[in-house]
Short mmCIF file of C-alpha atoms in Angstrom, two decimals:
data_model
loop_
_atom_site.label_atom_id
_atom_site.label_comp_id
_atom_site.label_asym_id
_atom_site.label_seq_id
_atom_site.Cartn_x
_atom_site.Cartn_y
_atom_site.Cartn_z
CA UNK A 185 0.77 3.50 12.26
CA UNK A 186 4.58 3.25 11.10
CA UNK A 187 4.69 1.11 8.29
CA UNK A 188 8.48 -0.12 7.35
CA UNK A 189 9.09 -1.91 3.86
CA UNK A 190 12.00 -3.83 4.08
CA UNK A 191 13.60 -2.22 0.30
CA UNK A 192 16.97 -3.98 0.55
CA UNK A 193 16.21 -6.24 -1.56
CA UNK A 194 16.07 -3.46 -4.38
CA UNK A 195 18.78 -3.97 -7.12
CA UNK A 196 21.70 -1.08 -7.78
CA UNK A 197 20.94 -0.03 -11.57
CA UNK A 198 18.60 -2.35 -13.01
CA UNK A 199 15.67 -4.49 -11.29
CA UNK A 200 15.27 -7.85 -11.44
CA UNK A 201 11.61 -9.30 -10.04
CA UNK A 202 12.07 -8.88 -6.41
CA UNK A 203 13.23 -5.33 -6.69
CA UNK A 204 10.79 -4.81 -9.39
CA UNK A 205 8.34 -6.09 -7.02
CA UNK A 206 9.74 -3.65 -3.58
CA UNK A 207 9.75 -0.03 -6.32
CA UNK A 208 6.30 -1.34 -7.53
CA UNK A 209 4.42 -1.91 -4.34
CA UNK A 210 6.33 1.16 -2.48
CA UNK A 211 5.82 3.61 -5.23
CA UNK A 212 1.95 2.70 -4.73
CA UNK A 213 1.60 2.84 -1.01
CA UNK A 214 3.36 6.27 -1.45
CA UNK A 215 1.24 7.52 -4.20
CA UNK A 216 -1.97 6.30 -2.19
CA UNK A 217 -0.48 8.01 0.75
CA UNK A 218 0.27 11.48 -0.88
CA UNK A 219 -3.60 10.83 -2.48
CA UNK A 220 -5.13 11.47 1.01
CA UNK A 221 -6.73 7.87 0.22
CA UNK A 222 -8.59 6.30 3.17
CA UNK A 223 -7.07 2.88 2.70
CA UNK A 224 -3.95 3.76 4.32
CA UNK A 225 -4.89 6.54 6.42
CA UNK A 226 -2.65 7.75 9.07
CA UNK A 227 0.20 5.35 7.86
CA UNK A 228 3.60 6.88 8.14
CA UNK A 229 5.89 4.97 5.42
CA UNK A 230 9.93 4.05 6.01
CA UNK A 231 11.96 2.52 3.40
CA UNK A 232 14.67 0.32 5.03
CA UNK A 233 17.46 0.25 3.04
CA UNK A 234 20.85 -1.67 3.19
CA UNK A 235 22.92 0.41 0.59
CA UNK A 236 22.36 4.41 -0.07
CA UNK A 237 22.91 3.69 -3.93
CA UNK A 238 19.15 1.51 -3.48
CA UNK A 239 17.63 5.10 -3.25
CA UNK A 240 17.88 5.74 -6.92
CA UNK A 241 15.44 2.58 -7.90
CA UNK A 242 12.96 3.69 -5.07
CA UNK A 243 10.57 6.39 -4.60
CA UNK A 244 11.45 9.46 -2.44
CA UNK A 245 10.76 8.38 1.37
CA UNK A 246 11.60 8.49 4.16
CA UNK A 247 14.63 6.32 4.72
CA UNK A 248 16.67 3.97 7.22
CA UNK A 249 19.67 1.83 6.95
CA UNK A 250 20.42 -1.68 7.93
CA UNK A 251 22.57 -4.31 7.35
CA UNK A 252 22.33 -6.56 3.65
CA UNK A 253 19.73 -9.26 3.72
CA UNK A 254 22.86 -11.83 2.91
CA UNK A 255 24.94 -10.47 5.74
CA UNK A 256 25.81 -12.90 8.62
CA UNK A 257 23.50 -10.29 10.86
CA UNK A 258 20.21 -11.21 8.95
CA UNK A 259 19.13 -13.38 11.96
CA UNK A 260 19.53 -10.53 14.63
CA UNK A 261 18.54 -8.15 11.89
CA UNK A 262 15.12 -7.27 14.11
CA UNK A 263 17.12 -5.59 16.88
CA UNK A 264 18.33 -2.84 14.33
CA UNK A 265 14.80 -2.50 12.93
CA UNK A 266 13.27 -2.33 16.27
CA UNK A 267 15.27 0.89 17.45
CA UNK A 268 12.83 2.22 14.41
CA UNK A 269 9.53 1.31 16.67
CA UNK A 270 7.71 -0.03 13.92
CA UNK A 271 4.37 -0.88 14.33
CA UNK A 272 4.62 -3.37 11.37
CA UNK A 273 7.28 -4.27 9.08
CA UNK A 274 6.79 -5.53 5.29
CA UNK A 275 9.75 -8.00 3.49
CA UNK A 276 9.73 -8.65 0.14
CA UNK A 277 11.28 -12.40 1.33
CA UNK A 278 10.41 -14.77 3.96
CA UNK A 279 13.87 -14.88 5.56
CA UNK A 280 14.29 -12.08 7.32
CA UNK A 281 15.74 -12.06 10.76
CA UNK A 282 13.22 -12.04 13.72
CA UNK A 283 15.02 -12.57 17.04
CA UNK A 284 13.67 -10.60 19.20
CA UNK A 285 11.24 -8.18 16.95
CA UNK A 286 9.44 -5.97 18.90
CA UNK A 287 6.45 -5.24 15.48
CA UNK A 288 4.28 -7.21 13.74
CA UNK A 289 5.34 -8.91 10.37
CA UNK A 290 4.68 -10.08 7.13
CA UNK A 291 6.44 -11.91 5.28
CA UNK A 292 6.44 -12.82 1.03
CA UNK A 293 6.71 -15.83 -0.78
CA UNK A 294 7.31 -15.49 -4.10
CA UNK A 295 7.38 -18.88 -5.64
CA UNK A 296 8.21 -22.59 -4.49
CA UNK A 297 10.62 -23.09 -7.89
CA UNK A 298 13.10 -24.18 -5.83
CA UNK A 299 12.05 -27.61 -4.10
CA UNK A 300 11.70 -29.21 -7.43
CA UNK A 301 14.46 -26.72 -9.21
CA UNK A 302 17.35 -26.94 -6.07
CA UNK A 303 19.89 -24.77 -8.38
CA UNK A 304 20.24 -21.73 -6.77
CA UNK A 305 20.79 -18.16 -8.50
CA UNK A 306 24.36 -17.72 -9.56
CA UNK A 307 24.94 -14.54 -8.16
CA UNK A 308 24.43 -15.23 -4.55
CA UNK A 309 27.40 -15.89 -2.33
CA UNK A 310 28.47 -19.27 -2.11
CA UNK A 311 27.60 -19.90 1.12
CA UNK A 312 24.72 -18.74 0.63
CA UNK A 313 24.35 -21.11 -2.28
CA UNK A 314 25.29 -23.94 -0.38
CA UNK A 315 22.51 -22.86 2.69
CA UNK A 316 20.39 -22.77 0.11
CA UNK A 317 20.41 -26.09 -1.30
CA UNK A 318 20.17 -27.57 2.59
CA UNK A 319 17.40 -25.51 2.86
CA UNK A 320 15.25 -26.71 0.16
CA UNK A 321 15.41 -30.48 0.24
CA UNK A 322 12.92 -30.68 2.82
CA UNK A 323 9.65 -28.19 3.74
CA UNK A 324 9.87 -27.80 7.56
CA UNK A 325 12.43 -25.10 7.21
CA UNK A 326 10.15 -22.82 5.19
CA UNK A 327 7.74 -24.07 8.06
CA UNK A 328 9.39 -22.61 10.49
CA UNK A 329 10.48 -19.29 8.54
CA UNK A 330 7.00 -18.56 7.76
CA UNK A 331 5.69 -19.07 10.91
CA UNK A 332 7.66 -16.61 12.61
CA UNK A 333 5.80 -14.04 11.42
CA UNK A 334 1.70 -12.72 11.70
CA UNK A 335 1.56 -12.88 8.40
CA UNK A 336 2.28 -14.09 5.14
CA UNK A 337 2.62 -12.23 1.49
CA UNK A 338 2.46 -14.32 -1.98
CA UNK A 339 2.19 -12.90 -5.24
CA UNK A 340 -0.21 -14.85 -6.93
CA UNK A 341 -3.41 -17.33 -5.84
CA UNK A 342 -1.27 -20.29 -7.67
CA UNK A 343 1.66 -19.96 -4.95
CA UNK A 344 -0.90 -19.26 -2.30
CA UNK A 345 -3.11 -22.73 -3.30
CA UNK A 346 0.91 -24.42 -2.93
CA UNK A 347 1.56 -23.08 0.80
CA UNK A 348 -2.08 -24.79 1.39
CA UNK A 349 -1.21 -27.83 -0.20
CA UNK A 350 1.88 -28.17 1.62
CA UNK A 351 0.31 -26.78 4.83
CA UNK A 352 3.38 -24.61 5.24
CA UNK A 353 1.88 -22.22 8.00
CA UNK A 354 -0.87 -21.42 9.93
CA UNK A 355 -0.58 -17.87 9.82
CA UNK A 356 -2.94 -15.81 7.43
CA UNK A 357 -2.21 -15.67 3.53
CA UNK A 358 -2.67 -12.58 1.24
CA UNK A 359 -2.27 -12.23 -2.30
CA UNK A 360 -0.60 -8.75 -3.81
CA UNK A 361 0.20 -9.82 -7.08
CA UNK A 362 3.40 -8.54 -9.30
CA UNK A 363 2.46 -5.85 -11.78
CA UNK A 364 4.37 -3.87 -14.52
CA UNK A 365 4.47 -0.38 -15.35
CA UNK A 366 2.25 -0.52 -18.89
CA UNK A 367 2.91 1.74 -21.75
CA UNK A 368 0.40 4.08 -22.69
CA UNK A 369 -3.18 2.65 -23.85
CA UNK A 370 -2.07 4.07 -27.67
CA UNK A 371 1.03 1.62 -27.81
CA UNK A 372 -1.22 -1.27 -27.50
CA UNK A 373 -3.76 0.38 -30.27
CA UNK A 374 -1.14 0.80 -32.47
CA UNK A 375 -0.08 -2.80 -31.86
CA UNK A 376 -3.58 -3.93 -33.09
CA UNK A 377 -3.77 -1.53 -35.97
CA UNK A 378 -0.96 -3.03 -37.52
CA UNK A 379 -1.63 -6.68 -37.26
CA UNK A 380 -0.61 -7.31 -40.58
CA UNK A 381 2.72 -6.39 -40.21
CA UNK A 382 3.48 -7.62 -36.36
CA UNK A 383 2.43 -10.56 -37.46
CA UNK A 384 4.82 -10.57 -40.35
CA UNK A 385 7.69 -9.79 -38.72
CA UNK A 386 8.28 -13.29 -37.27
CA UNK A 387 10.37 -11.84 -34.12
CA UNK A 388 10.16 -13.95 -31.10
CA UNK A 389 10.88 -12.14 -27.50
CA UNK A 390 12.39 -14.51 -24.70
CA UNK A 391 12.80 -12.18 -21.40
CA UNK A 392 14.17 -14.54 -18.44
CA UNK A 393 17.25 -16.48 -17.03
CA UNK A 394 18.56 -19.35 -18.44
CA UNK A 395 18.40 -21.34 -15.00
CA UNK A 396 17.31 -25.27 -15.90
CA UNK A 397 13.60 -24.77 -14.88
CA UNK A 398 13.15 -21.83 -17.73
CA UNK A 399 13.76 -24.74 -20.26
CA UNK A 400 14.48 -21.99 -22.97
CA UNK A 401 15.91 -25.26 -24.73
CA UNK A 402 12.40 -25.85 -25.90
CA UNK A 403 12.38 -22.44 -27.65
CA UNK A 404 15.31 -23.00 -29.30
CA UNK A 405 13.52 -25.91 -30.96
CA UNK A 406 10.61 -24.63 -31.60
CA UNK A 407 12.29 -21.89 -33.63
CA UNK A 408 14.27 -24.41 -35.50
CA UNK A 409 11.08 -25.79 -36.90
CA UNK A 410 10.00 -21.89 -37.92
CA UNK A 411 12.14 -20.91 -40.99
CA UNK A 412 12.19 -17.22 -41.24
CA UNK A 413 11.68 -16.71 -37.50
CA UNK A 414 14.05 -14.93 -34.76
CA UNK A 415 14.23 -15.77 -31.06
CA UNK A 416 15.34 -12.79 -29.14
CA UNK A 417 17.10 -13.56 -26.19
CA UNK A 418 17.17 -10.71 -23.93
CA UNK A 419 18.90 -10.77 -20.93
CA UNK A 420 22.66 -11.69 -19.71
CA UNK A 421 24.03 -14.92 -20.79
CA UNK A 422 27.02 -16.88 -20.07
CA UNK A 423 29.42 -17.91 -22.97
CA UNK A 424 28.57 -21.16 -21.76
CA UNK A 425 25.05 -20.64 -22.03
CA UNK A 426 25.39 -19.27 -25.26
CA UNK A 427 27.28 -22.03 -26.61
CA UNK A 428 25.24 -24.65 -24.92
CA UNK A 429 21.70 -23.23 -26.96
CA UNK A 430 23.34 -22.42 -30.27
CA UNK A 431 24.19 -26.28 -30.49
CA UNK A 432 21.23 -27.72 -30.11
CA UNK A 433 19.86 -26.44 -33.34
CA UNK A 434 22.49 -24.69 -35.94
CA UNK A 435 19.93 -23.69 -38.06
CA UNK A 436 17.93 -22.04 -35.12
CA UNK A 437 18.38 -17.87 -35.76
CA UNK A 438 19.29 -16.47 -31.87
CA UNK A 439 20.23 -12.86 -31.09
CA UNK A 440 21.37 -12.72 -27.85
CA UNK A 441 21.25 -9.58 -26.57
CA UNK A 442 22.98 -9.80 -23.38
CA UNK A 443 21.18 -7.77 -20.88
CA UNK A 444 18.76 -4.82 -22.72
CA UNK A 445 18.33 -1.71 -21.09
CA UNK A 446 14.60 -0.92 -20.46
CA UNK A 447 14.15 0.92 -23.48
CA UNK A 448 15.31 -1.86 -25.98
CA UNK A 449 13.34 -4.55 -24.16
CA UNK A 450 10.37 -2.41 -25.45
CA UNK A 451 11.23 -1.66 -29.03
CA UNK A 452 11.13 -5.40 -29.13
CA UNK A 453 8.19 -5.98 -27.69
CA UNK A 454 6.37 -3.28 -29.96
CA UNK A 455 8.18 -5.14 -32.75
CA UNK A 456 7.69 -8.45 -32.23
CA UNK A 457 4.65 -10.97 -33.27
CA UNK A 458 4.88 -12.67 -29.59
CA UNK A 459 6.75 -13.28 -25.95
CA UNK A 460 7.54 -16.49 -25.69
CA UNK A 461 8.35 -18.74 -22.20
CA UNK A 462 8.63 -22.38 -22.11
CA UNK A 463 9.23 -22.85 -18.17
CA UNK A 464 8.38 -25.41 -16.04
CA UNK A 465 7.44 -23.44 -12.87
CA UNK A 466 6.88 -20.12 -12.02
CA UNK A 467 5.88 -18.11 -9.02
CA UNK A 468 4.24 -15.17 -11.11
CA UNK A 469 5.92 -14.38 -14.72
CA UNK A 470 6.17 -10.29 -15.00
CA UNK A 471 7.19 -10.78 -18.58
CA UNK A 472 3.59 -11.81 -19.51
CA UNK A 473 1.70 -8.86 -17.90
CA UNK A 474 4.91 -6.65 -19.84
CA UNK A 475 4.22 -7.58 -23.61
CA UNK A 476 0.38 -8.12 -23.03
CA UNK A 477 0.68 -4.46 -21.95
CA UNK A 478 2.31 -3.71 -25.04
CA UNK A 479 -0.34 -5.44 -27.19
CA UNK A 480 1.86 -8.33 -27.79
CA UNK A 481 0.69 -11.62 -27.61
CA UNK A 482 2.14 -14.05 -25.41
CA UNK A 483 2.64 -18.26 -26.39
CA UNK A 484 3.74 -19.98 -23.00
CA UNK A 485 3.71 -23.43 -21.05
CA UNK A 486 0.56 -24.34 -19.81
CA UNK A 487 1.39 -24.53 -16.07
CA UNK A 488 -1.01 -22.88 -13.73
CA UNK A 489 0.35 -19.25 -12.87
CA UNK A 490 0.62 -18.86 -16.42
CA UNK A 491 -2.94 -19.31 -16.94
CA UNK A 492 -3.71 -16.85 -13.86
CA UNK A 493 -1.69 -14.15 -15.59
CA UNK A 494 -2.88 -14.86 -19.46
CA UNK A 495 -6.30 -15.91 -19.08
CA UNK A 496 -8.19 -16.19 -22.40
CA UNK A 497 -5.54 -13.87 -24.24
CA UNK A 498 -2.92 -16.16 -24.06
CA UNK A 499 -1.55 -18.96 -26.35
CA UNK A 500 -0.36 -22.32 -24.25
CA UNK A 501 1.59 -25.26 -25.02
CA UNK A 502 3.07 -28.21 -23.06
CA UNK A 503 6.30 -27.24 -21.45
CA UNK A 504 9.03 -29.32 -23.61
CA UNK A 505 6.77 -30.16 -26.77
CA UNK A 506 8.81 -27.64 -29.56
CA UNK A 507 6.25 -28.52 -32.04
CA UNK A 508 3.08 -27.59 -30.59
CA UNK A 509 5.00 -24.26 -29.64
CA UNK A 510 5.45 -24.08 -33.20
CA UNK A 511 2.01 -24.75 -34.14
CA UNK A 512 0.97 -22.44 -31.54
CA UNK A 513 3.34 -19.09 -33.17
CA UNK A 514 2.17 -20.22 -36.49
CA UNK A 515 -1.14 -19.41 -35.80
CA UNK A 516 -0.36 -15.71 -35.14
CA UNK A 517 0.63 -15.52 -38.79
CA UNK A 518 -3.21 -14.55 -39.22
CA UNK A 519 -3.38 -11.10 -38.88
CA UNK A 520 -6.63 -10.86 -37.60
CA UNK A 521 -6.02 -13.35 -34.97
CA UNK A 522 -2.98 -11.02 -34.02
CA UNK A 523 -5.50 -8.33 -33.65
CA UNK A 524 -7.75 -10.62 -31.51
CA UNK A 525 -5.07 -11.74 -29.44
CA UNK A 526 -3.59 -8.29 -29.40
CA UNK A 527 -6.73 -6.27 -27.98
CA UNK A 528 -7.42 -8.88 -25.26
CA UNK A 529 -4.02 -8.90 -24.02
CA UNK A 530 -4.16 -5.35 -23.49
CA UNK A 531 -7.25 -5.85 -21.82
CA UNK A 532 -5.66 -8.79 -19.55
CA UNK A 533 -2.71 -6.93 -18.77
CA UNK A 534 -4.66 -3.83 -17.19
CA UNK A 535 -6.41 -6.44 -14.80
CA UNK A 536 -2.84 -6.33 -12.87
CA UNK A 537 -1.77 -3.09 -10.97
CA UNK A 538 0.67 -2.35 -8.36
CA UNK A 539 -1.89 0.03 -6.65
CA UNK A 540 -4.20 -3.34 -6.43
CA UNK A 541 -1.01 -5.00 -4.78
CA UNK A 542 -0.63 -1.66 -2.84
CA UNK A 543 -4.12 -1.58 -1.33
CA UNK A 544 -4.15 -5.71 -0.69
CA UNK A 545 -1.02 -5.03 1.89
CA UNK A 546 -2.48 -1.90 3.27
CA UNK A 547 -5.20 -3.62 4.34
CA UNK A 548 -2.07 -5.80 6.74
CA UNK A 549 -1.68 -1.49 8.25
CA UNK A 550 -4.78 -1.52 9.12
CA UNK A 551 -4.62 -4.55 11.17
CA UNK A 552 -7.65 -6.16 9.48
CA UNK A 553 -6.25 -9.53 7.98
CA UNK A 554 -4.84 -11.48 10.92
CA UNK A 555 -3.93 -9.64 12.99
CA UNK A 556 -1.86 -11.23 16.40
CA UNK A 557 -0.03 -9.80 19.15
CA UNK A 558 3.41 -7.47 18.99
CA UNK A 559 6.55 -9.50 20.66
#
């Protein structure tokens, strides 16, 4: 069985969640493979790449090279993988090109932010922006994308109960769920050990965009009405951005910290007395699972995946009501319902595992979930 996962995707330097998503899942397979383990026995794994510079984020593997998935070629894409004679190929997106294939294929949907949100990333050419936008005001496109393929990859039952809902193909549906690389069971201990003072510290982490859906405008006022408290605001932001959140509350106390390197991001967590999200809609949210694994509570919107990912260790509030986020961060100011919090979030966090995700696709190798016809 040759098993190619399509890795161009995978960011140069630093991931963001799809690349995060392509090393995580990858890294498994490869670590089940080296394991001798019985799940993916007899699989022979390709990375297909579109840039040689990819290979640092990924594990070491066997490699191949293709055009970008925002080149003009990503329709006719499949007649470059086929000279590979895949048996089945693996995208971390649902829009790669299949004229022609010769393998079977799955492909993922992360998240359907973008029929209600229609502002696309910033950083993806602009006509790509502008195909994106045409693309999203009505469903039979992703129709039609999805059902291309034998099979279809979401990362969490929330997004899966939405293709349902909106009967968006008739092809089989698996869940591998995001994941994040957790610290070592003591950094969590330690968390809980000293309750007193993480819950003291009144440091707030924010790790996202600052797209409209994220809504970290809600934050911003729910800090406002928390004297002594800090809102961390981790990753890049636009001058306008910046401008834009300072104004809506002077007295509000932001550090923005313009892009952290992996290493800051978790002195902050291990610092701070919670993660906080306010977003409106969300395929998965890695950011939970990442400060739960810490032992750092989490306060976030009550919308569904959020729920999935926090269970009973998380704290919720409605999207765009600042107060009850307030009331919500307050209530961590109780050391020994930081502890509480603290200990089950650990615990909730190690429920989520990219060898989970790993096994859940391998299962696709195998054959055993849907499995249709090679064209």
């Amino acid at each position: 069985m040759k098993l190619v996962f399509d890795c161009r995707y995978t960011r140069i330097g630093r991931h963001d969640g799809i690349s995060r998503y392509t090393a995580g899942v990858v890294g498994a397979l490869k670590a089940l493979i080296d394991a001798g383990d019985p799940a993916v026995a007899g699989v022979e794994l390709t990375m297909l790449i579109s840039d040689e510079r990819q290979l640092a984020m990924l594990p070491d593997l066997p490699w191949s090279k293709a055009s970008g998935p925002t080149s003009v070629l990503e329709p006719v894409v499949s007649l470059q993988v086929n000279r590979l004679a895949p048996d089945l190929v693996i995208s971390p997106m649902q829009t790669m090109g299949t004229f022609r294939r010769r393998y079977r294929l799955a492909l993922t949907v992360h998240d359907l932010i973008y029929y209600s949100n229609p502002t696309p990333p910033r950083d993806l050419p602009g006509f790509v922006r502008v195909l994106w936008r045409l693309y999203h005001k009505a469903w039979w496109p992703q129709r039609m994308l999805l059902n291309r393929a034998d099979a279809i990859v979401t990362v969490s039952e929330t997004t899966r109960a939405l293709i349902a809902r909106h009967r968006l193909t008739t092809k089989p549906v698996l869940v591998a769920r995001n994941a994040a690389d957790l610290p070592p069971s003591s950094v969590a201990e330690a968390a809980a050990e000293a309750s007193g003072e993480r819950a003291a510290s009144k440091a707030l982490v924010y790790m996202g965009s600052f797209m409209p859906y994220k809504n970290v405008e809600t934050l911003v006022r729910a800090v406002g009405d928390l004297p002594g408290y800090t809102l961390h605001l981790v990753s890049r932001v636009s001058e306008a951005d910046r401008g834009r959140l300072r104004a809506i509350d002077p007295d509000a106390l932001l550090v923005f910290h313009d892009g952290a390197s992996d290493e800051e991001y978790s002195e902050l967590l291990q610092n701070a007395t919670a993660l906080v999200t306010a977003s409106l809609d969300e395929g998965f949210g890695i950011p939970l699972v990442e400060s739960m694994g810490h032992g750092t509570p989490v306060v976030v919107s009550e919308i569904g995946v959020f729920h999935e990912i926090g269970g009973e260790a998380a704290l919720y509030a409605p999207a765009r009501d600042a107060a009850a986020f307030a009331a919500r961060i307050r209530s961590l100011e109780e050391p020994a319902e930081w502890a509480r919090r603290s200990r089950a979030s650990r615990a909730q966090a190690e429920t989520f595992s990219w060898e989970a995700s790993a096994r859940a696709l391998a299962a696709l190798a195998s054959g055993s979930p849907g499995r249709s016809r090679r064209r």
